[in-house]
Amino acid sequence: MSVIESTTRPEGKDRYTISEVAALTGLTAHTLRWYERIGLMPHVDRSHTGQRRFTERDLHWLAFVGKLRLTGMPVAAMVRYAELVREGEHTSAERRELLETTRRDVQSRIAELQDTLAVLDIKISHYEEQCGGTTR
Amino acid sequence: MSVIESTTRPEGKDRYTISEVAALTGLTAHTLRWYERIGLMPHVDRSHTGQRRFTERDLHWLAFVGKLRLTGMPVAAMVRYAELVREGEHTSAERRELLETTRRDVQSRIAELQDTLAVLDIKISHYEEQCGGTTR
DNA sequence: TACTTGCTTCGAGTGCACTCGAAGGTTCTA
DNA sequence: TAGAACCTTCGAGTGCACTCGAAGCAAGTA
């Protein structure tokens, strides 16, 4: 399968071992296997002897997951999304909804943080007024 | 002490019981006591019989802590800040530094999230193109 | 051939931030 | 005066997301 891949990707390897992916992503091999086990990876290819061979696509997915992780999205929700991807085309509506909900969440997180930033700025400006240091 | 307080605050009570504060903040009494125990509260007043009496100032502090918590700031760092506050005027430089470091952290968190938002928007726009739903 | 890397399953450990319950007491409120 | 709310200390439990180690074996590399 995927003869197409080999012709459309003339530069760079498209199959990475688990330790290579670990080095590239900063995740451990343990964690990568765990991601797969809990269903957070949409099917990882294997070599003829059963070793994992990650593709560029997998790396992209991991990068995406990394981003989602930064938003504080629970792993369960990411797993849900991965499931939908595995299930194919007919889940696209639900996937889109999930992404849009996430987008709203991220936006309100940003708003919260900007709020906090404002509070910090006020606090910091108090210290700036008395710019000597030990002055009351 | 603080006779000033009683005159400058004619409206609203300025002493809250632990259950009132729990109701106002959404934290449990257990958690409020825990905050005090670990040094996250800059000294809570007591009634003559030893019960906690939180002030408006304490509520403000808790609101601030709540904001910091949203940024993902570790509790240890907040405790450090509370310590500095307790230690008095001569720590103001360090406090300011801590706040500025936090501000930078928050700003980069915001940047990360905006990055993620961009990725989400791209993903979502893919779904928008095929606006029928099940269309390939 | 030796060594490294990979595979599996299993289960335990870690760190954080709570969260809860219980025991045994005191104080407040209707 | 009854019952609710408060106090203390202690220690255990929870949920999340890893994180690690070990056992026992297969495959790849110098």
mmCIF file of C-alpha atoms (C1' of nucleotides) in Angstrom:
data_model
loop_
_atom_site.group_PDB
_atom_site.id
_atom_site.type_symbol
_atom_site.label_atom_id
_atom_site.label_comp_id
_atom_site.label_asym_id
_atom_site.label_seq_id
_atom_site.Cartn_x
_atom_site.Cartn_y
_atom_site.Cartn_z
ATOM 1 C CA MET A 1 0.000 0.000 0.000
ATOM 2 C CA SER A 2 0.737 3.690 -0.302
ATOM 3 C CA VAL A 3 2.908 3.574 -3.384
ATOM 4 C CA ILE A 4 1.645 7.095 -3.877
ATOM 5 C CA GLU A 5 3.459 8.261 -0.768
ATOM 6 C CA SER A 6 6.823 7.126 -1.991
ATOM 7 C CA THR A 7 6.494 9.070 -5.215
ATOM 8 C CA THR A 8 4.964 12.239 -3.753
ATOM 9 C CA ARG A 9 7.685 12.540 -1.116
ATOM 10 C CA PRO A 10 11.005 12.613 -2.892
ATOM 11 C CA GLU A 11 12.897 14.551 -0.168
ATOM 12 C CA GLY A 12 13.270 13.579 3.485
ATOM 13 C CA LYS A 13 12.389 10.278 5.044
ATOM 14 C CA ASP A 14 8.793 9.530 5.686
ATOM 15 C CA ARG A 15 9.239 6.706 8.163
ATOM 16 C CA TYR A 16 10.576 7.367 11.610
ATOM 17 C CA THR A 17 11.392 4.953 14.404
ATOM 18 C CA ILE A 18 9.984 5.544 17.830
ATOM 19 C CA SER A 19 13.255 6.922 19.169
ATOM 20 C CA GLU A 20 13.498 9.356 16.294
ATOM 21 C CA VAL A 21 10.010 10.603 16.995
ATOM 22 C CA ALA A 22 10.849 10.844 20.669
ATOM 23 C CA ALA A 23 13.826 13.029 19.815
ATOM 24 C CA LEU A 24 11.775 15.166 17.440
ATOM 25 C CA THR A 25 8.801 15.712 19.711
ATOM 26 C CA GLY A 26 10.343 15.671 23.155
ATOM 27 C CA LEU A 27 7.956 12.918 24.195
ATOM 28 C CA THR A 28 9.363 9.656 25.507
ATOM 29 C CA ALA A 29 8.955 6.326 23.709
ATOM 30 C CA HIS A 30 6.881 5.290 26.707
ATOM 31 C CA THR A 31 4.531 8.210 26.181
ATOM 32 C CA LEU A 32 4.260 7.596 22.448
ATOM 33 C CA ARG A 33 3.261 3.985 23.048
ATOM 34 C CA TRP A 34 0.845 5.195 25.687
ATOM 35 C CA TYR A 35 -0.716 7.670 23.251
ATOM 36 C CA GLU A 36 -1.256 4.824 20.844
ATOM 37 C CA ARG A 37 -2.633 2.547 23.522
ATOM 38 C CA ILE A 38 -5.259 5.037 24.680
ATOM 39 C CA GLY A 39 -6.275 5.771 21.107
ATOM 40 C CA LEU A 40 -4.685 9.170 20.722
ATOM 41 C CA MET A 41 -2.841 8.184 17.544
ATOM 42 C CA PRO A 42 -4.865 7.501 14.395
ATOM 43 C CA HIS A 43 -3.185 4.184 13.611
ATOM 44 C CA VAL A 44 0.587 3.944 13.448
ATOM 45 C CA ASP A 45 2.134 1.953 10.668
ATOM 46 C CA ARG A 46 4.409 -0.996 11.361
ATOM 47 C CA SER A 47 7.414 -2.419 9.602
ATOM 48 C CA HIS A 48 7.158 -6.006 8.304
ATOM 49 C CA THR A 49 8.592 -7.114 11.656
ATOM 50 C CA GLY A 50 6.162 -5.173 13.766
ATOM 51 C CA GLN A 51 8.155 -2.090 14.678
ATOM 52 C CA ARG A 52 6.465 1.281 14.602
ATOM 53 C CA ARG A 53 7.166 3.454 11.619
ATOM 54 C CA PHE A 54 5.834 6.947 12.100
ATOM 55 C CA THR A 55 5.074 9.072 9.062
ATOM 56 C CA GLU A 56 5.173 12.826 8.498
ATOM 57 C CA ARG A 57 1.451 12.691 8.940
ATOM 58 C CA ASP A 58 1.941 11.222 12.396
ATOM 59 C CA LEU A 59 4.387 13.982 13.231
ATOM 60 C CA HIS A 60 1.845 16.560 12.164
ATOM 61 C CA TRP A 61 -0.746 14.903 14.290
ATOM 62 C CA LEU A 62 1.589 14.914 17.278
ATOM 63 C CA ALA A 63 2.310 18.577 16.719
ATOM 64 C CA PHE A 64 -1.423 19.251 16.657
ATOM 65 C CA VAL A 65 -1.935 17.220 19.805
ATOM 66 C CA GLY A 66 0.885 19.188 21.384
ATOM 67 C CA LYS A 67 -0.940 22.397 20.612
ATOM 68 C CA LEU A 68 -4.175 21.088 22.021
ATOM 69 C CA ARG A 69 -2.346 19.959 25.113
ATOM 70 C CA LEU A 70 -1.148 23.517 25.631
ATOM 71 C CA THR A 71 -4.729 24.684 25.705
ATOM 72 C CA GLY A 72 -5.393 22.426 28.652
ATOM 73 C CA MET A 73 -7.736 20.253 26.627
ATOM 74 C CA PRO A 74 -8.232 16.982 28.476
ATOM 75 C CA VAL A 75 -6.712 13.925 26.860
ATOM 76 C CA ALA A 76 -10.127 12.270 26.750
ATOM 77 C CA ALA A 77 -11.397 14.968 24.388
ATOM 78 C CA MET A 78 -8.404 14.553 22.127
ATOM 79 C CA VAL A 79 -8.995 10.827 22.098
ATOM 80 C CA ARG A 80 -12.582 11.500 21.111
ATOM 81 C CA TYR A 81 -11.406 13.598 18.194
ATOM 82 C CA ALA A 82 -8.926 10.924 17.135
ATOM 83 C CA GLU A 83 -11.730 8.379 17.232
ATOM 84 C CA LEU A 84 -13.843 10.511 14.942
ATOM 85 C CA VAL A 85 -10.959 10.841 12.517
ATOM 86 C CA ARG A 86 -10.579 7.060 12.482
ATOM 87 C CA GLU A 87 -14.265 6.578 11.878
ATOM 88 C CA GLY A 88 -14.051 8.431 8.589
ATOM 89 C CA GLU A 89 -15.913 10.971 6.534
ATOM 90 C CA HIS A 90 -19.338 10.675 8.093
ATOM 91 C CA THR A 91 -18.110 12.158 11.360
ATOM 92 C CA SER A 92 -16.921 15.411 9.831
ATOM 93 C CA ALA A 93 -19.818 17.413 11.237
ATOM 94 C CA GLU A 94 -19.125 16.257 14.747
ATOM 95 C CA ARG A 95 -15.429 16.841 14.314
ATOM 96 C CA ARG A 96 -16.061 20.355 13.184
ATOM 97 C CA GLU A 97 -18.277 20.970 16.183
ATOM 98 C CA LEU A 98 -15.620 19.649 18.496
ATOM 99 C CA LEU A 99 -13.041 21.931 16.927
ATOM 100 C CA GLU A 100 -15.348 24.900 17.191
ATOM 101 C CA THR A 101 -16.086 24.210 20.832
ATOM 102 C CA THR A 102 -12.368 23.975 21.394
ATOM 103 C CA ARG A 103 -11.830 27.231 19.584
ATOM 104 C CA ARG A 104 -14.337 28.931 21.856
ATOM 105 C CA ASP A 105 -12.621 27.437 24.880
ATOM 106 C CA VAL A 106 -9.266 28.664 23.703
ATOM 107 C CA GLN A 107 -10.669 32.091 23.057
ATOM 108 C CA SER A 108 -12.089 32.360 26.540
ATOM 109 C CA ARG A 109 -8.810 31.114 27.990
ATOM 110 C CA ILE A 110 -7.111 33.913 26.101
ATOM 111 C CA ALA A 111 -9.621 36.405 27.462
ATOM 112 C CA GLU A 112 -9.005 35.148 30.987
ATOM 113 C CA LEU A 113 -5.280 35.473 30.540
ATOM 114 C CA GLN A 114 -5.606 38.969 29.151
ATOM 115 C CA ASP A 115 -7.680 39.823 32.170
ATOM 116 C CA THR A 116 -4.956 38.470 34.390
ATOM 117 C CA LEU A 117 -2.394 40.423 32.417
ATOM 118 C CA ALA A 118 -4.336 43.605 33.138
ATOM 119 C CA VAL A 119 -4.354 42.815 36.842
ATOM 120 C CA LEU A 120 -0.636 42.123 36.768
ATOM 121 C CA ASP A 121 -0.005 45.378 34.959
ATOM 122 C CA ILE A 122 -1.890 47.301 37.608
ATOM 123 C CA LYS A 123 0.056 45.581 40.364
ATOM 124 C CA ILE A 124 3.337 46.178 38.599
ATOM 125 C CA SER A 125 2.542 49.841 38.004
ATOM 126 C CA HIS A 126 2.172 50.260 41.763
ATOM 127 C CA TYR A 127 5.765 49.193 42.139
ATOM 128 C CA GLU A 128 6.846 51.513 39.363
ATOM 129 C CA GLU A 129 5.498 54.628 41.088
ATOM 130 C CA GLN A 130 7.868 54.243 44.003
ATOM 131 C CA CYS A 131 10.768 53.792 41.631
ATOM 132 C CA GLY A 132 13.452 54.218 44.266
ATOM 133 C CA GLY A 133 13.010 50.743 45.666
ATOM 134 C CA THR A 134 12.764 50.849 49.460
ATOM 135 C CA THR A 135 10.708 54.027 49.475
ATOM 136 C CA ARG A 136 7.354 53.763 51.079
ATOM 137 C CA MET B 1 -5.563 48.222 65.116
ATOM 138 C CA SER B 2 -7.183 49.343 61.902
ATOM 139 C CA VAL B 3 -9.712 51.756 63.340
ATOM 140 C CA ILE B 4 -9.270 53.459 60.002
ATOM 141 C CA GLU B 5 -10.882 50.485 58.263
ATOM 142 C CA SER B 6 -14.111 50.774 60.206
ATOM 143 C CA THR B 7 -14.540 54.400 59.202
ATOM 144 C CA THR B 8 -13.466 54.097 55.594
ATOM 145 C CA ARG B 9 -15.839 51.189 55.014
ATOM 146 C CA PRO B 10 -19.345 52.353 55.923
ATOM 147 C CA GLU B 11 -21.177 49.996 53.548
ATOM 148 C CA GLY B 12 -20.913 46.203 53.428
ATOM 149 C CA LYS B 13 -19.458 43.943 56.038
ATOM 150 C CA ASP B 14 -15.739 43.596 56.211
ATOM 151 C CA ARG B 15 -15.552 40.381 58.159
ATOM 152 C CA TYR B 16 -16.613 37.119 56.587
ATOM 153 C CA THR B 17 -16.798 33.645 58.084
ATOM 154 C CA ILE B 18 -15.136 30.769 56.306
ATOM 155 C CA SER B 19 -18.420 29.464 54.917
ATOM 156 C CA GLU B 20 -19.281 32.882 53.534
ATOM 157 C CA VAL B 21 -15.933 33.056 51.797
ATOM 158 C CA ALA B 22 -16.419 29.533 50.513
ATOM 159 C CA ALA B 23 -19.739 30.588 49.014
ATOM 160 C CA LEU B 24 -18.244 33.753 47.526
ATOM 161 C CA THR B 25 -15.151 32.168 46.019
ATOM 162 C CA GLY B 26 -16.316 28.687 45.143
ATOM 163 C CA LEU B 27 -13.478 27.218 47.174
ATOM 164 C CA THR B 28 -14.288 24.816 49.987
ATOM 165 C CA ALA B 29 -13.610 25.579 53.655
ATOM 166 C CA HIS B 30 -11.135 22.726 53.507
ATOM 167 C CA THR B 31 -9.269 24.420 50.682
ATOM 168 C CA LEU B 32 -9.305 27.814 52.385
ATOM 169 C CA ARG B 33 -7.750 26.305 55.496
ATOM 170 C CA TRP B 34 -5.282 24.501 53.303
ATOM 171 C CA TYR B 35 -4.314 27.754 51.564
ATOM 172 C CA GLU B 36 -3.646 29.278 54.956
ATOM 173 C CA ARG B 37 -1.704 26.243 56.129
ATOM 174 C CA ILE B 38 0.660 26.254 53.171
ATOM 175 C CA GLY B 39 1.184 29.988 53.491
ATOM 176 C CA LEU B 40 -0.871 31.155 50.550
ATOM 177 C CA MET B 41 -2.888 33.598 52.659
ATOM 178 C CA PRO B 42 -1.103 36.639 54.102
ATOM 179 C CA HIS B 43 -2.400 36.160 57.645
ATOM 180 C CA VAL B 44 -6.105 35.736 58.271
ATOM 181 C CA ASP B 45 -7.645 37.569 61.186
ATOM 182 C CA ARG B 46 -9.389 35.706 63.977
ATOM 183 C CA SER B 47 -12.344 36.556 66.199
ATOM 184 C CA HIS B 48 -11.689 36.733 69.942
ATOM 185 C CA THR B 49 -12.666 33.062 70.085
ATOM 186 C CA GLY B 50 -10.319 31.962 67.354
ATOM 187 C CA GLN B 51 -12.621 31.731 64.351
ATOM 188 C CA ARG B 52 -11.414 33.057 61.037
ATOM 189 C CA ARG B 53 -12.702 36.424 59.966
ATOM 190 C CA PHE B 54 -11.835 37.170 56.377
ATOM 191 C CA THR B 55 -11.676 40.780 55.243
ATOM 192 C CA GLU B 56 -12.346 42.422 51.883
ATOM 193 C CA ARG B 57 -8.620 42.483 51.502
ATOM 194 C CA ASP B 58 -8.541 38.703 51.859
ATOM 195 C CA LEU B 59 -11.241 38.396 49.235
ATOM 196 C CA HIS B 60 -9.204 40.527 46.881
ATOM 197 C CA TRP B 61 -6.203 38.381 47.554
ATOM 198 C CA LEU B 62 -8.195 35.251 46.826
ATOM 199 C CA ALA B 63 -9.458 36.772 43.604
ATOM 200 C CA PHE B 64 -5.889 37.544 42.622
ATOM 201 C CA VAL B 65 -4.782 34.045 43.506
ATOM 202 C CA GLY B 66 -7.658 32.743 41.421
ATOM 203 C CA LYS B 67 -6.387 34.695 38.451
ATOM 204 C CA LEU B 68 -2.870 33.437 38.934
ATOM 205 C CA ARG B 69 -4.186 29.928 39.204
ATOM 206 C CA LEU B 70 -5.810 30.330 35.802
ATOM 207 C CA THR B 71 -2.432 31.125 34.330
ATOM 208 C CA GLY B 72 -1.169 27.767 35.475
ATOM 209 C CA MET B 73 1.223 29.349 37.927
ATOM 210 C CA PRO B 74 2.342 26.693 40.377
ATOM 211 C CA VAL B 75 1.095 27.086 43.920
ATOM 212 C CA ALA B 76 4.688 27.160 45.183
ATOM 213 C CA ALA B 77 5.324 30.380 43.264
ATOM 214 C CA MET B 78 2.193 31.972 44.664
ATOM 215 C CA VAL B 79 3.294 30.965 48.139
ATOM 216 C CA ARG B 80 6.634 32.594 47.457
ATOM 217 C CA TYR B 81 4.886 35.804 46.511
ATOM 218 C CA ALA B 82 2.694 35.667 49.612
ATOM 219 C CA GLU B 83 5.806 35.188 51.710
ATOM 220 C CA LEU B 84 7.371 38.287 50.218
ATOM 221 C CA VAL B 85 4.231 40.271 50.959
ATOM 222 C CA ARG B 86 4.363 39.102 54.568
ATOM 223 C CA GLU B 87 8.001 40.031 54.850
ATOM 224 C CA GLY B 88 7.215 43.661 54.164
ATOM 225 C CA GLU B 89 8.473 46.649 52.241
ATOM 226 C CA HIS B 90 12.047 45.570 51.693
ATOM 227 C CA THR B 91 10.975 42.758 49.381
ATOM 228 C CA SER B 92 9.215 45.007 46.903
ATOM 229 C CA ALA B 93 11.946 44.695 44.296
ATOM 230 C CA GLU B 94 11.767 40.928 44.348
ATOM 231 C CA ARG B 95 7.994 41.008 44.275
ATOM 232 C CA ARG B 96 8.037 43.219 41.262
ATOM 233 C CA GLU B 97 10.441 40.893 39.522
ATOM 234 C CA LEU B 98 8.249 37.941 40.283
ATOM 235 C CA LEU B 99 5.230 39.742 38.877
ATOM 236 C CA GLU B 100 7.118 40.709 35.766
ATOM 237 C CA THR B 101 8.314 37.191 35.191
ATOM 238 C CA THR B 102 4.750 36.049 35.601
ATOM 239 C CA ARG B 103 3.584 38.667 33.156
ATOM 240 C CA ARG B 104 6.052 37.415 30.590
ATOM 241 C CA ASP B 105 4.878 33.855 31.191
ATOM 242 C CA VAL B 106 1.281 34.856 30.743
ATOM 243 C CA GLN B 107 2.122 36.712 27.585
ATOM 244 C CA SER B 108 3.838 33.726 26.075
ATOM 245 C CA ARG B 109 0.933 31.510 27.117
ATOM 246 C CA ILE B 110 -1.329 33.910 25.248
ATOM 247 C CA ALA B 111 0.938 33.738 22.225
ATOM 248 C CA GLU B 112 0.861 29.944 22.322
ATOM 249 C CA LEU B 113 -2.897 29.955 22.530
ATOM 250 C CA GLN B 114 -3.206 32.372 19.654
ATOM 251 C CA ASP B 115 -0.981 30.083 17.681
ATOM 252 C CA THR B 116 -3.259 27.195 18.507
ATOM 253 C CA LEU B 117 -6.246 29.294 17.557
ATOM 254 C CA ALA B 118 -4.710 29.838 14.141
ATOM 255 C CA VAL B 119 -4.225 26.098 13.694
ATOM 256 C CA LEU B 120 -7.803 25.462 14.747
ATOM 257 C CA ASP B 121 -9.063 28.074 12.321
ATOM 258 C CA ILE B 122 -7.206 26.411 9.489
ATOM 259 C CA LYS B 123 -8.628 23.012 10.423
ATOM 260 C CA ILE B 124 -12.108 24.420 10.753
ATOM 261 C CA SER B 125 -11.891 26.206 7.414
ATOM 262 C CA HIS B 126 -11.233 22.833 5.788
ATOM 263 C CA TYR B 127 -14.583 21.667 7.040
ATOM 264 C CA GLU B 128 -16.245 24.853 5.853
ATOM 265 C CA GLU B 129 -15.158 24.358 2.256
ATOM 266 C CA GLN B 130 -17.127 21.142 1.921
ATOM 267 C CA CYS B 131 -20.183 22.835 3.400
ATOM 268 C CA GLY B 132 -22.570 20.091 2.376
ATOM 269 C CA GLY B 133 -21.476 17.772 5.132
ATOM 270 C CA THR B 134 -20.885 14.277 3.817
ATOM 271 C CA THR B 135 -19.394 15.455 0.554
ATOM 272 C CA ARG B 136 -15.923 14.247 -0.158
ATOM 273 C "C1'" DT C 1 28.692 -12.305 17.656
ATOM 274 C "C1'" DA C 2 27.714 -8.610 20.738
ATOM 275 C "C1'" DC C 3 25.056 -4.744 21.520
ATOM 276 C "C1'" DT C 4 21.362 -1.725 20.824
ATOM 277 C "C1'" DT C 5 16.799 -0.942 19.792
ATOM 278 C "C1'" DG C 6 12.470 -2.431 19.525
ATOM 279 C "C1'" DC C 7 8.295 -5.181 20.910
ATOM 280 C "C1'" DT C 8 4.638 -6.754 24.509
ATOM 281 C "C1'" DT C 9 2.190 -6.659 29.120
ATOM 282 C "C1'" DC C 10 1.873 -5.423 33.704
ATOM 283 C "C1'" DG C 11 1.826 -2.757 37.470
ATOM 284 C "C1'" DA C 12 3.688 0.683 40.358
ATOM 285 C "C1'" DG C 13 5.379 5.518 41.142
ATOM 286 C "C1'" DT C 14 5.242 10.652 40.551
ATOM 287 C "C1'" DG C 15 3.698 15.423 41.065
ATOM 288 C "C1'" DC C 16 0.278 18.534 41.477
ATOM 289 C "C1'" DA C 17 -3.661 20.538 43.604
ATOM 290 C "C1'" DC C 18 -6.796 19.626 45.891
ATOM 291 C "C1'" DT C 19 -10.547 16.969 48.543
ATOM 292 C "C1'" DC C 20 -12.493 14.498 52.065
ATOM 293 C "C1'" DG C 21 -13.435 12.283 56.413
ATOM 294 C "C1'" DA C 22 -12.931 11.502 61.133
ATOM 295 C "C1'" DA C 23 -11.958 12.462 65.863
ATOM 296 C "C1'" DG C 24 -12.644 15.405 69.522
ATOM 297 C "C1'" DG C 25 -13.342 19.697 70.868
ATOM 298 C "C1'" DT C 26 -15.416 24.934 71.244
ATOM 299 C "C1'" DT C 27 -18.531 28.625 69.845
ATOM 300 C "C1'" DC C 28 -22.553 30.754 67.698
ATOM 301 C "C1'" DT C 29 -27.447 31.248 66.690
ATOM 302 C "C1'" DA C 30 -32.470 30.499 66.939
ATOM 303 C "C1'" DT D 1 -30.620 24.368 75.096
ATOM 304 C "C1'" DA D 2 -30.327 22.082 70.715
ATOM 305 C "C1'" DG D 3 -28.164 22.061 66.500
ATOM 306 C "C1'" DA D 4 -25.263 24.205 63.248
ATOM 307 C "C1'" DA D 5 -20.925 26.018 62.336
ATOM 308 C "C1'" DC D 6 -16.450 26.499 63.692
ATOM 309 C "C1'" DC D 7 -11.785 24.868 65.376
ATOM 310 C "C1'" DT D 8 -7.533 21.537 65.361
ATOM 311 C "C1'" DT D 9 -4.657 17.588 63.627
ATOM 312 C "C1'" DC D 10 -3.989 13.655 60.987
ATOM 313 C "C1'" DG D 11 -3.888 10.918 57.242
ATOM 314 C "C1'" DA D 12 -5.883 8.957 53.272
ATOM 315 C "C1'" DG D 13 -8.141 9.416 48.639
ATOM 316 C "C1'" DT D 14 -8.811 11.515 43.953
ATOM 317 C "C1'" DG D 15 -7.945 12.692 39.122
ATOM 318 C "C1'" DC D 16 -5.005 13.752 35.674
ATOM 319 C "C1'" DA D 17 -1.207 12.924 32.702
ATOM 320 C "C1'" DC D 18 2.244 10.954 32.504
ATOM 321 C "C1'" DT D 19 6.615 8.194 33.793
ATOM 322 C "C1'" DC D 20 9.237 4.414 34.810
ATOM 323 C "C1'" DG D 21 10.920 -0.205 35.431
ATOM 324 C "C1'" DA D 22 10.995 -4.963 34.713
ATOM 325 C "C1'" DA D 23 10.374 -9.334 32.402
ATOM 326 C "C1'" DG D 24 11.002 -11.854 28.369
ATOM 327 C "C1'" DC D 25 11.524 -11.919 23.664
ATOM 328 C "C1'" DA D 26 12.454 -10.425 18.467
ATOM 329 C "C1'" DA D 27 14.938 -7.676 15.193
ATOM 330 C "C1'" DG D 28 18.470 -4.481 13.459
ATOM 331 C "C1'" DT D 29 23.422 -2.865 13.367
ATOM 332 C "C1'" DA D 30 28.764 -2.681 13.816
#
